[in-house]
């Protein structure tokens, strides 16, 4: 049965994942179990539960109930190599929970320079206070990365593609070097999800995902997850229990609902994103399109080699424009909202300039005109791509004619 399941396509796997009869009963979806107290049959039962911290066992609300267990189980089934998944109240909580599970005072963390800004802040803030030293590295420079390891290097944090700037790095090689040096490799795999990039199969030890993005898909909940093999999963679980991390069963039911349609949404938004990226690349006022799924992008070869899917998230950089011009562009979009997050059914535009959130990687990039530095990240939703292109065209017209 397990062998056959593994051979199924992504959509089939996303429909079947976590739907064990034990959680669902006779209905299609697991019911929403709202519960703090779990009532025991007897004192002997209570004692048995106390001494046994296993998954999928009633104990007390902080360890969840079948709605949470079904979602965790679904995510584990979709991540080849995972023994279990811990759910967190946000993606950032998952990042913090995973790092706290493996780091101790005195350890060194190597953090990919193009990581999501809150991951960088975790390194410079809480982890620093805890006595962990964070060193930023350029994930495209393997030699510099190799030379950064020392006796105390406990783990490496990757994110692919890079936050906002969308660089593809060679994850299997970065993970292989980490392993050779005795370090644990963690990855923020929110962009591709385990369907587009099975991170544990590519050498990573812990895969972290913000479920707020593609798994929810509807901009109506916040949650995160971390999946790992048996040993590290136990550490994640214990640490999250000690931190008292819980997620609501209502949100889990929404996340499970989102999961069923995720492969469809990823495919559609990726195709729309490619159309829009091609259109942007033809424009005079666009200096660079940063989209690793697009032939000709610096990351395209690695994406083709390692990934089986993408999504609607990519960026572009304006040619020699100032912030006022960029504001005219985004303010005049009608179909794109200006906002954080991504992966919802609605399109979003987010202006960015990463000059102040990079230590080891130059911005603008080497070889670029120094005036080309203001970017816009687009999260392409489920609207018709022709309408989105017309909307962007309006925005560009407003940018050029104040
Ligand atoms: C949004 C995001 C997160 C954080 O997720 P939240 O659920 O918003 O806390 C982490 N990593 C990446 C790559 C993200 O885009």
Coordinates of N, CA, C and O in Angstrom, one line a residue, residues 45 55 81 149 199 257 270 273 297 315 334:
X45 N -5.8 4.4 32.6 CA -5.7 5.0 31.2 C -4.9 6.3 31.3 O -4.1 6.6 30.4
X55 N 2.5 9.9 19.0 CA 1.6 10.7 18.1 C 0.2 10.0 18.1 O 0.1 8.8 18.3
X81 N 10.7 10.7 3.3 CA 11.8 10.7 4.3 C 11.4 11.2 5.7 O 12.2 11.1 6.6
X149 N 32.8 26.9 7.9 CA 32.5 25.9 8.9 C 33.7 25.9 10.0 O 34.8 26.2 9.6
X199 N 12.5 18.1 0.1 CA 13.7 18.6 0.6 C 14.5 17.5 1.4 O 15.8 17.5 1.3
X257 N -8.4 21.6 3.8 CA -9.2 21.9 2.7 C -8.3 22.5 1.6 O -8.4 22.2 0.4
X270 N 1.7 29.0 -11.5 CA 3.0 29.0 -12.2 C 2.9 29.3 -13.6 O 3.7 30.1 -14.2
X273 N 2.3 33.0 -14.0 CA 3.5 33.7 -13.6 C 4.5 33.7 -14.8 O 5.1 34.7 -15.1
X297 N 16.8 32.4 -17.0 CA 17.1 32.9 -15.6 C 18.4 32.2 -15.1 O 18.7 31.0 -15.4
X315 N 9.9 37.9 -8.9 CA 10.1 39.4 -8.7 C 10.7 40.0 -10.0 O 11.1 39.3 -11.0
X334 N -5.1 47.7 -10.0 CA -6.5 47.4 -9.4 C -6.6 46.0 -9.0 O -7.3 45.7 -8.0

